[in-house]
Amino acid sequence: MSAEPNSSANRYEGVIQSLHQLHEKYKDCREGALATYIPELSHADPNWFGIALADVNGHVLEFGDSQIEFTIQSVSKPFIYGVALDALGRDEVLRLIGVEPSGDAFNSIEMQKGERPYNAMINPGAIVATSLIPGKTASEKVEHALHTLSEAAGRQLRIDENTYRSESETGHRNRAIGYFLRNLNLLDQNVDEVLEAYFRQCSVLVTARDLAMMGATLANMGTNPLTGRPVLGLETVRDVLSVMFTCGMYDFAGEWAFRVGMPAKSGVSGGLTAVVNRQFGIGTFSPLLDPMGNSVRGVRFCRDLAEAHGLHAFNFTNVGSRFIEATLGL
Ligand code: GLN
């Protein structure tokens, strides 16, 4: 295990201790199972466990396997939703994708009132959001998506071709969703092209550190704290965080909001990004999943960290809204 605090390490002692303790607490936890429906994901090492925290000043703390690359999967969804919102505006996107939790699995083939996807954090809404990425062809959309994800992470990301192929060869359920959306006139493009872009966007390689930085970009009102470059618009970030808060953790979203109280998004490869607004982003990676598809260790780590430091958005001490000053004495 390694703590890699930057030059302001001494200011972070209390937080480092907390992260260290929680990493120790859960590193031997073997509950949960690897995702296997995308064959390539079943090759993950169940021991992998990385955590990272990036604040809005660009300071990063990381423990364990925080630099191991894995495919982003559904953690791409809030950012692609953000791209769609920035490109088309809220009203047009709302016409096509709802903002209600579905209470069902991420790959469920169902629509809100039979009309439009429940939200953009589950597959039907995410596939519509991918179709709204500027660009005529799949490769133009993928380039745009990769650029946005890279800008949010603060480094150039790349696609894992093996995972892309693995999902494309087996992604029949997502194809069914795509054709259903086409039938409802929610996709006006070639369904296979849109799915190609969707599978590729899910196959972008990231680390827990990247996910923390991407969360920090949202916490920092859409501007990457390291590069200082804007990634998503102010109003878009508000909308994205709202939907992450209510819908980001699949059919665990309600309990997550209740217990942890942070906007967050998880993915089936075991990644999770959580946001303490205006303060910092959290990134975790552990591929063992609970039955709802959330990383077991990621969920427990965030729950304990939120409890230990009062990070729940509605914590009565309200420490979460001034975590950095309260904890670091800044
Ligand atoms: N690419 C995956 C899928 O569409 C993403 C799902 C997820 O991370 N929950 O099935």
Tab-separated table of C-alpha atoms and ligand atoms in Angstrom:
chain	number	residue	atom	x	y	z
A	1	MET	CA	0.000	0.000	0.000
A	2	SER	CA	1.247	3.477	-0.636
A	3	ALA	CA	0.207	6.890	0.494
A	4	GLU	CA	1.243	9.412	-2.091
A	5	PRO	CA	0.456	12.738	-0.598
A	6	ASN	CA	1.790	15.730	-2.437
A	7	SER	CA	3.816	18.585	-0.997
A	8	SER	CA	1.032	19.692	1.334
A	9	ALA	CA	1.081	16.281	3.005
A	10	ASN	CA	1.254	17.569	6.546
A	11	ARG	CA	-1.998	19.478	6.141
A	12	TYR	CA	-3.682	16.234	5.200
A	13	GLU	CA	-2.607	14.036	8.063
A	14	GLY	CA	-6.093	13.455	9.498
A	15	VAL	CA	-7.532	12.558	6.115
A	16	ILE	CA	-4.602	10.323	5.232
A	17	GLN	CA	-5.147	8.463	8.480
A	18	SER	CA	-8.808	7.993	7.691
A	19	LEU	CA	-8.140	6.755	4.164
A	20	HIS	CA	-5.423	4.451	5.425
A	21	GLN	CA	-7.660	2.973	8.129
A	22	LEU	CA	-10.532	2.388	5.745
A	23	HIS	CA	-8.272	0.857	3.135
A	24	GLU	CA	-6.938	-1.521	5.805
A	25	LYS	CA	-10.453	-2.264	7.044
A	26	TYR	CA	-11.721	-3.403	3.654
A	27	LYS	CA	-8.661	-4.654	1.810
A	28	ASP	CA	-9.296	-8.282	2.774
A	29	CYS	CA	-13.048	-8.138	2.163
A	30	ARG	CA	-13.938	-10.716	-0.486
A	31	GLU	CA	-17.690	-10.218	-0.625
A	32	GLY	CA	-19.326	-9.750	-3.976
A	33	ALA	CA	-18.651	-11.148	-7.441
A	34	LEU	CA	-16.943	-10.059	-10.654
A	35	ALA	CA	-19.161	-8.989	-13.534
A	36	THR	CA	-19.104	-11.730	-16.156
A	37	TYR	CA	-21.750	-10.694	-18.689
A	38	ILE	CA	-19.022	-8.740	-20.477
A	39	PRO	CA	-16.532	-11.648	-20.708
A	40	GLU	CA	-13.452	-9.412	-20.551
A	41	LEU	CA	-14.486	-8.047	-17.122
A	42	SER	CA	-14.278	-11.519	-15.593
A	43	HIS	CA	-10.475	-11.383	-15.941
A	44	ALA	CA	-10.186	-8.721	-13.231
A	45	ASP	CA	-8.244	-9.542	-10.064
A	46	PRO	CA	-10.691	-9.602	-7.115
A	47	ASN	CA	-7.905	-8.338	-4.840
A	48	TRP	CA	-7.655	-4.981	-6.574
A	49	PHE	CA	-8.664	-2.149	-4.285
A	50	GLY	CA	-7.693	1.447	-4.900
A	51	ILE	CA	-8.979	4.676	-3.399
A	52	ALA	CA	-8.216	8.296	-4.208
A	53	LEU	CA	-9.406	11.705	-3.162
A	54	ALA	CA	-8.816	14.852	-5.236
A	55	ASP	CA	-9.722	18.265	-3.901
A	56	VAL	CA	-10.748	21.347	-5.853
A	57	ASN	CA	-7.203	22.673	-5.565
A	58	GLY	CA	-5.848	19.650	-7.402
A	59	HIS	CA	-4.310	17.902	-4.373
A	60	VAL	CA	-4.579	14.126	-4.632
A	61	LEU	CA	-4.361	11.467	-1.922
A	62	GLU	CA	-4.298	7.854	-3.004
A	63	PHE	CA	-4.009	4.412	-1.463
A	64	GLY	CA	-3.660	0.866	-2.756
A	65	ASP	CA	-4.330	0.069	-6.408
A	66	SER	CA	-5.216	3.626	-7.307
A	67	GLN	CA	-3.142	3.572	-10.504
A	68	ILE	CA	-4.451	0.356	-12.018
A	69	GLU	CA	-6.382	0.948	-15.219
A	70	PHE	CA	-9.843	-0.498	-15.734
A	71	THR	CA	-12.680	0.373	-18.085
A	72	ILE	CA	-14.890	3.227	-16.951
A	73	GLN	CA	-18.222	1.553	-17.902
A	74	SER	CA	-21.199	3.412	-16.427
A	75	VAL	CA	-19.109	6.048	-14.668
A	76	SER	CA	-18.938	7.610	-18.137
A	77	LYS	CA	-22.698	8.240	-18.012
A	78	PRO	CA	-22.836	11.483	-15.994
A	79	PHE	CA	-20.132	13.019	-18.178
A	80	ILE	CA	-21.801	12.015	-21.444
A	81	TYR	CA	-25.105	13.302	-20.081
A	82	GLY	CA	-23.208	16.529	-19.404
A	83	VAL	CA	-21.971	16.622	-23.008
A	84	ALA	CA	-25.568	16.226	-24.230
A	85	LEU	CA	-26.800	18.983	-21.889
A	86	ASP	CA	-24.056	21.354	-22.974
A	87	ALA	CA	-24.731	20.612	-26.645
A	88	LEU	CA	-28.536	20.723	-26.714
A	89	GLY	CA	-29.645	22.530	-23.573
A	90	ARG	CA	-31.741	21.220	-20.717
A	91	ASP	CA	-35.209	21.434	-22.321
A	92	GLU	CA	-34.342	19.428	-25.403
A	93	VAL	CA	-32.507	16.773	-23.371
A	94	LEU	CA	-35.400	16.576	-20.887
A	95	ARG	CA	-37.774	15.902	-23.760
A	96	LEU	CA	-35.782	12.768	-24.588
A	97	ILE	CA	-34.458	11.588	-21.204
A	98	GLY	CA	-36.238	11.823	-17.841
A	99	VAL	CA	-34.816	12.591	-14.411
A	100	GLU	CA	-36.682	10.018	-12.314
A	101	PRO	CA	-35.059	7.077	-10.539
A	102	SER	CA	-36.264	3.849	-12.116
A	103	GLY	CA	-35.871	1.625	-9.064
A	104	ASP	CA	-34.727	-1.066	-11.472
A	105	ALA	CA	-31.508	-2.544	-12.802
A	106	PHE	CA	-29.208	-0.539	-15.090
A	107	ASN	CA	-29.993	-2.704	-18.112
A	108	SER	CA	-33.729	-2.877	-17.598
A	109	ILE	CA	-35.726	-2.471	-20.827
A	110	GLU	CA	-38.406	-0.103	-19.625
A	111	MET	CA	-39.425	3.479	-20.191
A	112	GLN	CA	-41.015	6.122	-17.999
A	113	LYS	CA	-44.721	6.066	-18.918
A	114	GLY	CA	-43.655	4.065	-21.946
A	115	GLU	CA	-42.337	7.289	-23.479
A	116	ARG	CA	-38.705	8.004	-22.635
A	117	PRO	CA	-35.887	6.573	-20.528
A	118	TYR	CA	-36.166	7.214	-16.799
A	119	ASN	CA	-32.784	8.891	-16.555
A	120	ALA	CA	-29.321	9.058	-18.128
A	121	MET	CA	-27.578	7.018	-15.412
A	122	ILE	CA	-29.015	3.732	-16.687
A	123	ASN	CA	-28.515	2.197	-20.106
A	124	PRO	CA	-31.585	3.398	-22.064
A	125	GLY	CA	-31.009	7.047	-21.085
A	126	ALA	CA	-27.264	6.723	-21.534
A	127	ILE	CA	-27.698	5.342	-25.051
A	128	VAL	CA	-29.911	8.311	-25.980
A	129	ALA	CA	-27.324	10.649	-24.405
A	130	THR	CA	-24.605	9.050	-26.557
A	131	SER	CA	-26.704	9.721	-29.645
A	132	LEU	CA	-26.774	13.405	-28.649
A	133	ILE	CA	-22.982	13.772	-28.554
A	134	PRO	CA	-22.023	16.171	-31.371
A	135	GLY	CA	-20.714	14.289	-34.404
A	136	LYS	CA	-22.245	12.542	-37.387
A	137	THR	CA	-20.402	9.240	-37.217
A	138	ALA	CA	-19.617	6.885	-34.349
A	139	SER	CA	-15.957	7.820	-34.518
A	140	GLU	CA	-16.702	11.561	-34.302
A	141	LYS	CA	-18.856	10.942	-31.242
A	142	VAL	CA	-16.228	8.714	-29.670
A	143	GLU	CA	-13.564	11.357	-30.243
A	144	HIS	CA	-15.767	13.957	-28.556
A	145	ALA	CA	-16.567	11.634	-25.629
A	146	LEU	CA	-12.920	10.675	-25.169
A	147	HIS	CA	-11.914	14.325	-25.225
A	148	THR	CA	-14.439	15.255	-22.528
A	149	LEU	CA	-13.550	12.300	-20.296
A	150	SER	CA	-9.830	13.088	-20.729
A	151	GLU	CA	-10.348	16.767	-19.918
A	152	ALA	CA	-12.277	15.790	-16.775
A	153	ALA	CA	-9.502	13.387	-15.728
A	154	GLY	CA	-6.746	15.871	-16.591
A	155	ARG	CA	-4.817	13.435	-18.772
A	156	GLN	CA	-5.206	11.823	-22.173
A	157	LEU	CA	-7.258	8.624	-21.793
A	158	ARG	CA	-7.506	5.753	-24.282
A	159	ILE	CA	-9.908	2.964	-25.172
A	160	ASP	CA	-9.364	-0.692	-24.271
A	161	GLU	CA	-10.047	-2.446	-27.573
A	162	ASN	CA	-10.401	-5.893	-25.950
A	163	THR	CA	-13.189	-4.796	-23.630
A	164	TYR	CA	-14.854	-2.866	-26.431
A	165	ARG	CA	-14.858	-5.971	-28.649
A	166	SER	CA	-15.954	-8.195	-25.784
A	167	GLU	CA	-18.961	-5.973	-25.079
A	168	SER	CA	-19.790	-5.388	-28.724
A	169	GLU	CA	-19.839	-9.145	-29.402
A	170	THR	CA	-22.135	-9.888	-26.458
A	171	GLY	CA	-24.153	-6.658	-26.085
A	172	HIS	CA	-27.446	-8.000	-27.410
A	173	ARG	CA	-29.483	-6.570	-24.578
A	174	ASN	CA	-28.146	-3.079	-25.236
A	175	ARG	CA	-28.926	-3.589	-28.936
A	176	ALA	CA	-32.479	-4.505	-27.946
A	177	ILE	CA	-32.655	-1.282	-25.930
A	178	GLY	CA	-31.263	0.646	-28.915
A	179	TYR	CA	-33.872	-0.679	-31.324
A	180	PHE	CA	-36.631	-0.085	-28.784
A	181	LEU	CA	-35.481	3.547	-28.497
A	182	ARG	CA	-35.462	3.808	-32.287
A	183	ASN	CA	-39.000	2.471	-32.370
A	184	LEU	CA	-40.049	5.166	-29.864
A	185	ASN	CA	-38.433	7.824	-32.087
A	186	LEU	CA	-35.950	8.672	-29.356
A	187	LEU	CA	-33.019	7.784	-31.600
A	188	ASP	CA	-33.008	9.279	-35.065
A	189	GLN	CA	-29.682	7.780	-36.070
A	190	ASN	CA	-28.306	4.433	-37.148
A	191	VAL	CA	-28.742	2.288	-34.023
A	192	ASP	CA	-25.596	0.252	-34.596
A	193	GLU	CA	-23.482	3.411	-34.923
A	194	VAL	CA	-24.874	4.787	-31.670
A	195	LEU	CA	-24.224	1.491	-29.869
A	196	GLU	CA	-20.716	1.340	-31.274
A	197	ALA	CA	-20.058	4.775	-29.754
A	198	TYR	CA	-21.734	3.704	-26.480
A	199	PHE	CA	-19.632	0.522	-26.155
A	200	ARG	CA	-16.457	2.484	-26.870
A	201	GLN	CA	-17.308	5.198	-24.377
A	202	CYS	CA	-17.771	2.462	-21.735
A	203	SER	CA	-14.351	1.000	-22.622
A	204	VAL	CA	-12.261	4.070	-21.827
A	205	LEU	CA	-9.458	3.136	-19.423
A	206	VAL	CA	-9.267	5.056	-16.137
A	207	THR	CA	-7.775	4.649	-12.665
A	208	ALA	CA	-9.274	5.388	-9.236
A	209	ARG	CA	-7.123	8.512	-9.292
A	210	ASP	CA	-8.721	9.570	-12.589
A	211	LEU	CA	-12.198	8.992	-11.160
A	212	ALA	CA	-11.318	11.158	-8.138
A	213	MET	CA	-10.126	13.927	-10.474
A	214	MET	CA	-13.233	13.602	-12.630
A	215	GLY	CA	-15.332	13.916	-9.459
A	216	ALA	CA	-13.243	16.924	-8.434
A	217	THR	CA	-13.982	18.518	-11.816
A	218	LEU	CA	-17.705	18.273	-11.024
A	219	ALA	CA	-17.088	19.488	-7.450
A	220	ASN	CA	-15.133	22.406	-8.944
A	221	MET	CA	-18.113	23.641	-10.980
A	222	GLY	CA	-17.032	21.883	-14.151
A	223	THR	CA	-13.456	23.134	-14.320
A	224	ASN	CA	-10.633	20.623	-13.983
A	225	PRO	CA	-8.685	21.654	-10.863
A	226	LEU	CA	-5.337	20.597	-12.324
A	227	THR	CA	-5.504	22.061	-15.804
A	228	GLY	CA	-7.791	24.985	-14.952
A	229	ARG	CA	-9.705	24.234	-18.162
A	230	PRO	CA	-13.524	24.239	-18.213
A	231	VAL	CA	-15.007	20.843	-19.124
A	232	LEU	CA	-18.770	21.222	-18.543
A	233	GLY	CA	-20.959	24.312	-18.131
A	234	LEU	CA	-22.121	25.561	-14.726
A	235	GLU	CA	-25.800	24.758	-15.195
A	236	THR	CA	-24.939	21.419	-16.719
A	237	VAL	CA	-22.918	20.478	-13.639
A	238	ARG	CA	-25.870	21.290	-11.400
A	239	ASP	CA	-28.140	19.077	-13.495
A	240	VAL	CA	-25.608	16.249	-13.675
A	241	LEU	CA	-25.021	16.264	-9.908
A	242	SER	CA	-28.774	16.284	-9.240
A	243	VAL	CA	-29.315	13.182	-11.343
A	244	MET	CA	-26.252	11.478	-9.864
A	245	PHE	CA	-27.691	12.140	-6.402
A	246	THR	CA	-31.058	10.557	-7.153
A	247	CYS	CA	-30.183	7.937	-9.787
A	248	GLY	CA	-26.424	7.281	-9.786
A	249	MET	CA	-26.313	3.968	-7.929
A	250	TYR	CA	-28.911	1.948	-9.894
A	251	ASP	CA	-31.602	0.415	-7.701
A	252	PHE	CA	-29.516	1.249	-4.599
A	253	ALA	CA	-29.786	4.991	-5.335
A	254	GLY	CA	-32.329	5.728	-2.597
A	255	GLU	CA	-30.444	3.911	0.111
A	256	TRP	CA	-27.171	5.454	-1.057
A	257	ALA	CA	-28.666	8.966	-0.824
A	258	PHE	CA	-30.024	8.070	2.612
A	259	ARG	CA	-26.858	6.568	4.038
A	260	VAL	CA	-24.013	8.274	2.172
A	261	GLY	CA	-25.617	11.431	0.823
A	262	MET	CA	-23.307	12.301	-2.062
A	263	PRO	CA	-23.904	12.500	-5.801
A	264	ALA	CA	-22.166	9.393	-7.156
A	265	LYS	CA	-21.928	6.983	-10.060
A	266	SER	CA	-20.752	3.420	-10.175
A	267	GLY	CA	-19.891	1.046	-13.006
A	268	VAL	CA	-19.818	-2.733	-13.488
A	269	SER	CA	-16.038	-2.910	-13.737
A	270	GLY	CA	-15.934	-1.794	-10.080
A	271	GLY	CA	-15.284	1.935	-10.362
A	272	LEU	CA	-17.122	4.587	-8.380
A	273	THR	CA	-16.977	8.388	-8.403
A	274	ALA	CA	-18.534	10.426	-5.605
A	275	VAL	CA	-18.666	14.189	-5.217
A	276	VAL	CA	-18.633	16.430	-2.159
A	277	ASN	CA	-19.793	19.574	-3.856
A	278	ARG	CA	-17.309	22.470	-4.011
A	279	GLN	CA	-14.861	20.374	-1.982
A	280	PHE	CA	-13.531	17.210	-3.595
A	281	GLY	CA	-14.054	14.101	-5.651
A	282	ILE	CA	-13.627	10.508	-4.497
A	283	GLY	CA	-12.591	7.678	-6.815
A	284	THR	CA	-12.605	4.012	-5.829
A	285	PHE	CA	-11.894	0.809	-7.683
A	286	SER	CA	-12.651	-2.724	-6.530
A	287	PRO	CA	-14.209	-5.130	-9.038
A	288	LEU	CA	-16.229	-7.295	-6.626
A	289	LEU	CA	-19.855	-6.205	-7.048
A	290	ASP	CA	-22.997	-6.553	-4.966
A	291	PRO	CA	-26.161	-7.920	-6.608
A	292	MET	CA	-27.138	-4.422	-7.777
A	293	GLY	CA	-23.854	-3.979	-9.634
A	294	ASN	CA	-22.141	-1.579	-7.223
A	295	SER	CA	-18.623	-2.184	-5.926
A	296	VAL	CA	-18.922	-3.706	-2.438
A	297	ARG	CA	-15.740	-2.136	-1.103
A	298	GLY	CA	-16.408	1.156	-2.880
A	299	VAL	CA	-19.837	1.507	-1.276
A	300	ARG	CA	-18.575	0.597	2.192
A	301	PHE	CA	-15.566	2.873	1.947
A	302	CYS	CA	-17.702	5.879	0.917
A	303	ARG	CA	-20.297	5.143	3.580
A	304	ASP	CA	-17.664	5.008	6.328
A	305	LEU	CA	-15.793	8.079	5.070
A	306	ALA	CA	-19.038	10.062	4.907
A	307	GLU	CA	-19.914	8.983	8.428
A	308	ALA	CA	-16.463	9.682	9.860
A	309	HIS	CA	-16.226	13.185	8.394
A	310	GLY	CA	-19.851	14.312	8.229
A	311	LEU	CA	-19.886	14.394	4.433
A	312	HIS	CA	-23.577	13.586	3.901
A	313	ALA	CA	-25.090	16.552	2.062
A	314	PHE	CA	-27.695	16.953	4.814
A	315	ASN	CA	-25.572	16.092	7.802
A	316	PHE	CA	-26.853	18.117	10.743
A	317	THR	CA	-23.374	19.420	11.532
A	318	ASN	CA	-23.150	20.422	7.888
A	319	VAL	CA	-19.422	19.763	7.960
A	320	GLY	CA	-19.616	18.357	4.472
A	321	SER	CA	-20.067	21.761	2.965
A	322	ARG	CA	-16.848	23.024	4.491
A	323	PHE	CA	-14.864	19.834	4.767
A	324	ILE	CA	-11.570	21.270	3.700
A	325	GLU	CA	-11.540	24.051	6.290
A	326	ALA	CA	-12.981	21.827	8.995
A	327	THR	CA	-10.622	18.945	8.452
A	328	LEU	CA	-7.512	20.596	7.184
A	329	GLY	CA	-7.728	23.872	9.005
A	330	LEU	CA	-7.329	25.858	5.769
B	1	GLN	N1	-21.132	-1.112	-20.663
B	1	GLN	C1	-21.982	-1.589	-19.614
B	1	GLN	C2	-23.349	-1.974	-20.154
B	1	GLN	O1	-23.914	-1.261	-20.899
B	1	GLN	C3	-22.095	-0.531	-18.550
B	1	GLN	C4	-23.034	-0.945	-17.465
B	1	GLN	C5	-22.608	-0.535	-16.097
B	1	GLN	O2	-21.493	-0.155	-15.808
B	1	GLN	N2	-23.534	-0.690	-15.206
B	1	GLN	O3	-23.874	-3.003	-19.859
